[in-house]
PDB file of C-alpha atoms in Angstrom:
ATOM      1  CA  UNK A   8     111.042  72.800 120.011  1.00 58.00           C
ATOM      2  CA  UNK A   9     107.398  74.367 120.105  1.00 78.00           C
ATOM      3  CA  UNK A  10     106.107  76.607 117.665  1.00 84.00           C
ATOM      4  CA  UNK A  11     106.688  80.162 118.054  1.00 87.00           C
ATOM      5  CA  UNK A  12     103.368  82.491 118.506  1.00 91.00           C
ATOM      6  CA  UNK A  13     102.278  83.891 115.315  1.00 95.00           C
ATOM      7  CA  UNK A  14      99.796  86.864 114.496  1.00 96.00           C
ATOM      8  CA  UNK A  15      98.219  86.344 110.881  1.00 97.00           C
ATOM      9  CA  UNK A  16      96.578  89.099 109.010  1.00 98.00           C
ATOM     10  CA  UNK A  17      94.884  87.716 105.862  1.00 98.00           C
ATOM     11  CA  UNK A  18      92.923  89.417 103.022  1.00 98.00           C
ATOM     12  CA  UNK A  19      94.323  93.029 103.694  1.00 98.00           C
ATOM     13  CA  UNK A  20      92.908  95.190 100.763  1.00 98.00           C
ATOM     14  CA  UNK A  21      95.100  97.874  99.276  1.00 98.00           C
ATOM     15  CA  UNK A  22      94.136  99.940  96.168  1.00 97.00           C
ATOM     16  CA  UNK A  23      97.572 101.088  94.516  1.00 97.00           C
ATOM     17  CA  UNK A  24      99.424 101.607  91.492  1.00 97.00           C
ATOM     18  CA  UNK A  25     101.752  98.831  91.202  1.00 97.00           C
ATOM     19  CA  UNK A  26     102.956  96.801  87.983  1.00 95.00           C
ATOM     20  CA  UNK A  27     105.192  97.082  84.843  1.00 94.00           C
ATOM     21  CA  UNK A  28     102.774  98.565  82.340  1.00 92.00           C
ATOM     22  CA  UNK A  29     102.068 102.041  81.673  1.00 92.00           C
ATOM     23  CA  UNK A  30      98.271 101.735  82.306  1.00 92.00           C
ATOM     24  CA  UNK A  31      99.087 100.100  85.651  1.00 93.00           C
ATOM     25  CA  UNK A  32     100.931 102.916  86.751  1.00 94.00           C
ATOM     26  CA  UNK A  33      97.901 105.171  86.023  1.00 93.00           C
ATOM     27  CA  UNK A  34      94.718 103.187  86.983  1.00 94.00           C
ATOM     28  CA  UNK A  35      94.802 101.738  90.582  1.00 95.00           C
ATOM     29  CA  UNK A  36      94.043  98.225  91.120  1.00 96.00           C
ATOM     30  CA  UNK A  37      93.678  95.827  94.078  1.00 97.00           C
ATOM     31  CA  UNK A  38      96.374  94.141  96.114  1.00 98.00           C
ATOM     32  CA  UNK A  39      95.782  91.651  98.692  1.00 98.00           C
ATOM     33  CA  UNK A  40      98.158  91.216 101.482  1.00 98.00           C
ATOM     34  CA  UNK A  41      98.342  88.178 103.713  1.00 98.00           C
ATOM     35  CA  UNK A  42     100.998  88.036 106.576  1.00 98.00           C
ATOM     36  CA  UNK A  43     102.097  85.700 109.270  1.00 98.00           C
ATOM     37  CA  UNK A  44     104.279  87.326 111.770  1.00 98.00           C
ATOM     38  CA  UNK A  45     106.456  84.581 113.964  1.00 96.00           C
ATOM     39  CA  UNK A  46     107.018  86.260 117.422  1.00 94.00           C
ATOM     40  CA  UNK A  47     109.880  86.162 119.953  1.00 92.00           C
ATOM     41  CA  UNK A  48     108.972  84.887 123.251  1.00 87.00           C
ATOM     42  CA  UNK A  49     106.846  87.776 125.612  1.00 84.00           C
ATOM     43  CA  UNK A  50     105.638  87.372 129.025  1.00 84.00           C
ATOM     44  CA  UNK A  51     102.417  85.603 129.816  1.00 87.00           C
ATOM     45  CA  UNK A  52     100.140  88.828 130.659  1.00 87.00           C
ATOM     46  CA  UNK A  53      97.341  90.004 129.206  1.00 90.00           C
ATOM     47  CA  UNK A  54      98.862  93.355 128.461  1.00 88.00           C
ATOM     48  CA  UNK A  55      98.860  94.588 124.671  1.00 88.00           C
ATOM     49  CA  UNK A  56     102.129  96.356 125.122  1.00 86.00           C
ATOM     50  CA  UNK A  57     103.672  92.771 125.456  1.00 85.00           C
ATOM     51  CA  UNK A  58     102.944  92.013 122.142  1.00 89.00           C
ATOM     52  CA  UNK A  59     102.294  93.379 118.442  1.00 93.00           C
ATOM     53  CA  UNK A  60      99.494  95.520 117.775  1.00 95.00           C
ATOM     54  CA  UNK A  61      97.784  94.033 114.862  1.00 95.00           C
ATOM     55  CA  UNK A  62      95.617  97.102 114.534  1.00 96.00           C
ATOM     56  CA  UNK A  63      98.283  99.429 114.078  1.00 97.00           C
ATOM     57  CA  UNK A  64     100.513  96.707 112.278  1.00 97.00           C
ATOM     58  CA  UNK A  65      97.522  96.849 109.630  1.00 98.00           C
ATOM     59  CA  UNK A  66      97.457 100.258 109.262  1.00 98.00           C
ATOM     60  CA  UNK A  67     101.384 100.547 108.612  1.00 98.00           C
ATOM     61  CA  UNK A  68     101.296  97.604 106.014  1.00 98.00           C
ATOM     62  CA  UNK A  69      98.176  99.452 104.201  1.00 98.00           C
ATOM     63  CA  UNK A  70     100.182 102.859 104.062  1.00 98.00           C
ATOM     64  CA  UNK A  71     103.517 101.266 103.007  1.00 98.00           C
ATOM     65  CA  UNK A  72     101.633  99.138 100.211  1.00 97.00           C
ATOM     66  CA  UNK A  73      99.766 102.177  99.117  1.00 97.00           C
ATOM     67  CA  UNK A  74     102.596 104.581  98.578  1.00 95.00           C
ATOM     68  CA  UNK A  75     104.490 105.033  95.250  1.00 94.00           C
ATOM     69  CA  UNK A  76     104.403 102.968  92.430  1.00 96.00           C
ATOM     70  CA  UNK A  77     106.511 100.256  92.124  1.00 97.00           C
ATOM     71  CA  UNK A  78     106.749  97.827  88.974  1.00 97.00           C
ATOM     72  CA  UNK A  79     107.114  94.322  90.868  1.00 97.00           C
ATOM     73  CA  UNK A  80     104.888  92.758  93.569  1.00 97.00           C
ATOM     74  CA  UNK A  81     108.285  91.159  94.748  1.00 98.00           C
ATOM     75  CA  UNK A  82     109.430  94.536  95.884  1.00 98.00           C
ATOM     76  CA  UNK A  83     106.034  95.229  97.275  1.00 98.00           C
ATOM     77  CA  UNK A  84     106.414  92.151  99.434  1.00 98.00           C
ATOM     78  CA  UNK A  85     109.931  93.241 100.371  1.00 98.00           C
ATOM     79  CA  UNK A  86     108.491  96.321 101.527  1.00 98.00           C
ATOM     80  CA  UNK A  87     105.732  94.581 103.514  1.00 98.00           C
ATOM     81  CA  UNK A  88     108.083  92.402 104.992  1.00 98.00           C
ATOM     82  CA  UNK A  89     110.671  94.981 106.218  1.00 98.00           C
ATOM     83  CA  UNK A  90     107.493  97.115 107.808  1.00 98.00           C
ATOM     84  CA  UNK A  91     106.685  94.014 109.816  1.00 98.00           C
ATOM     85  CA  UNK A  92     110.338  93.061 111.030  1.00 98.00           C
ATOM     86  CA  UNK A  93     110.451  96.640 112.230  1.00 97.00           C
ATOM     87  CA  UNK A  94     108.320  95.611 115.166  1.00 95.00           C
ATOM     88  CA  UNK A  95     110.493  94.355 118.171  1.00 93.00           C
ATOM     89  CA  UNK A  96     108.862  91.458 118.885  1.00 94.00           C
ATOM     90  CA  UNK A  97     108.626  90.179 115.370  1.00 97.00           C
ATOM     91  CA  UNK A  98     111.400  87.199 114.474  1.00 97.00           C
ATOM     92  CA  UNK A  99     109.858  86.469 111.256  1.00 98.00           C
ATOM     93  CA  UNK A 100     107.447  86.910 108.781  1.00 98.00           C
ATOM     94  CA  UNK A 101     105.876  85.331 105.682  1.00 98.00           C
ATOM     95  CA  UNK A 102     104.178  87.835 103.361  1.00 98.00           C
ATOM     96  CA  UNK A 103     102.136  86.970 100.167  1.00 98.00           C
ATOM     97  CA  UNK A 104     101.164  89.822  97.823  1.00 98.00           C
ATOM     98  CA  UNK A 105      97.726  88.943  95.639  1.00 98.00           C
ATOM     99  CA  UNK A 106      97.487  90.815  92.506  1.00 97.00           C
ATOM    100  CA  UNK A 107      93.820  89.254  91.144  1.00 96.00           C
ATOM    101  CA  UNK A 108      93.477  91.835  88.408  1.00 92.00           C
ATOM    102  CA  UNK A 109      96.955  91.544  86.785  1.00 93.00           C
ATOM    103  CA  UNK A 110      96.709  92.278  83.266  1.00 91.00           C
ATOM    104  CA  UNK A 111      97.220  88.966  81.856  1.00 92.00           C
ATOM    105  CA  UNK A 112      96.760  87.187  78.269  1.00 93.00           C
ATOM    106  CA  UNK A 113      94.878  84.538  79.723  1.00 96.00           C
ATOM    107  CA  UNK A 114      92.450  84.397  82.040  1.00 93.00           C
ATOM    108  CA  UNK A 115      93.557  83.603  85.884  1.00 94.00           C
ATOM    109  CA  UNK A 116      92.061  84.111  89.173  1.00 94.00           C
ATOM    110  CA  UNK A 117      95.093  85.338  90.757  1.00 96.00           C
ATOM    111  CA  UNK A 118      98.852  86.045  90.663  1.00 96.00           C
ATOM    112  CA  UNK A 119     100.679  86.213  93.925  1.00 98.00           C
ATOM    113  CA  UNK A 120     104.048  86.326  95.253  1.00 98.00           C
ATOM    114  CA  UNK A 121     105.052  84.844  98.700  1.00 98.00           C
ATOM    115  CA  UNK A 122     108.463  85.686 100.509  1.00 98.00           C
ATOM    116  CA  UNK A 123     109.925  85.129 104.137  1.00 98.00           C
ATOM    117  CA  UNK A 124     112.277  87.072 105.777  1.00 98.00           C
ATOM    118  CA  UNK A 125     113.869  86.698 109.404  1.00 97.00           C
ATOM    119  CA  UNK A 126     115.913  89.011 111.382  1.00 95.00           C
ATOM    120  CA  UNK A 127     119.296  88.140 112.079  1.00 88.00           C
ATOM    121  CA  UNK A 128     119.905  85.778 114.709  1.00 76.00           C
TER     122      UNK A 128
END
């Protein structure tokens, strides 16, 4: 079986107020989002209307990721996944949300959560 076509966005940066600690709800911090959308088959044509417009998708993901204040990056990853799955041609998506400035008691380069979601068959 052939592997489906994919669209990847890596390193999408959003400044937001997500986290469980009170200071995270006040002070914005950087979140970095990577996603890989597996696409449903499409016609072999050079027409943007036959695929996912990754510019528009990036804008929608950034808007959803920057809204409100969530406690968990797992919830943020779920919101991003559902945004991607709202696209007709997206069959599945893998989302990784990085929180490189997470307030931890020991130094770490990054904290990340990855999820995979699929549309029902």
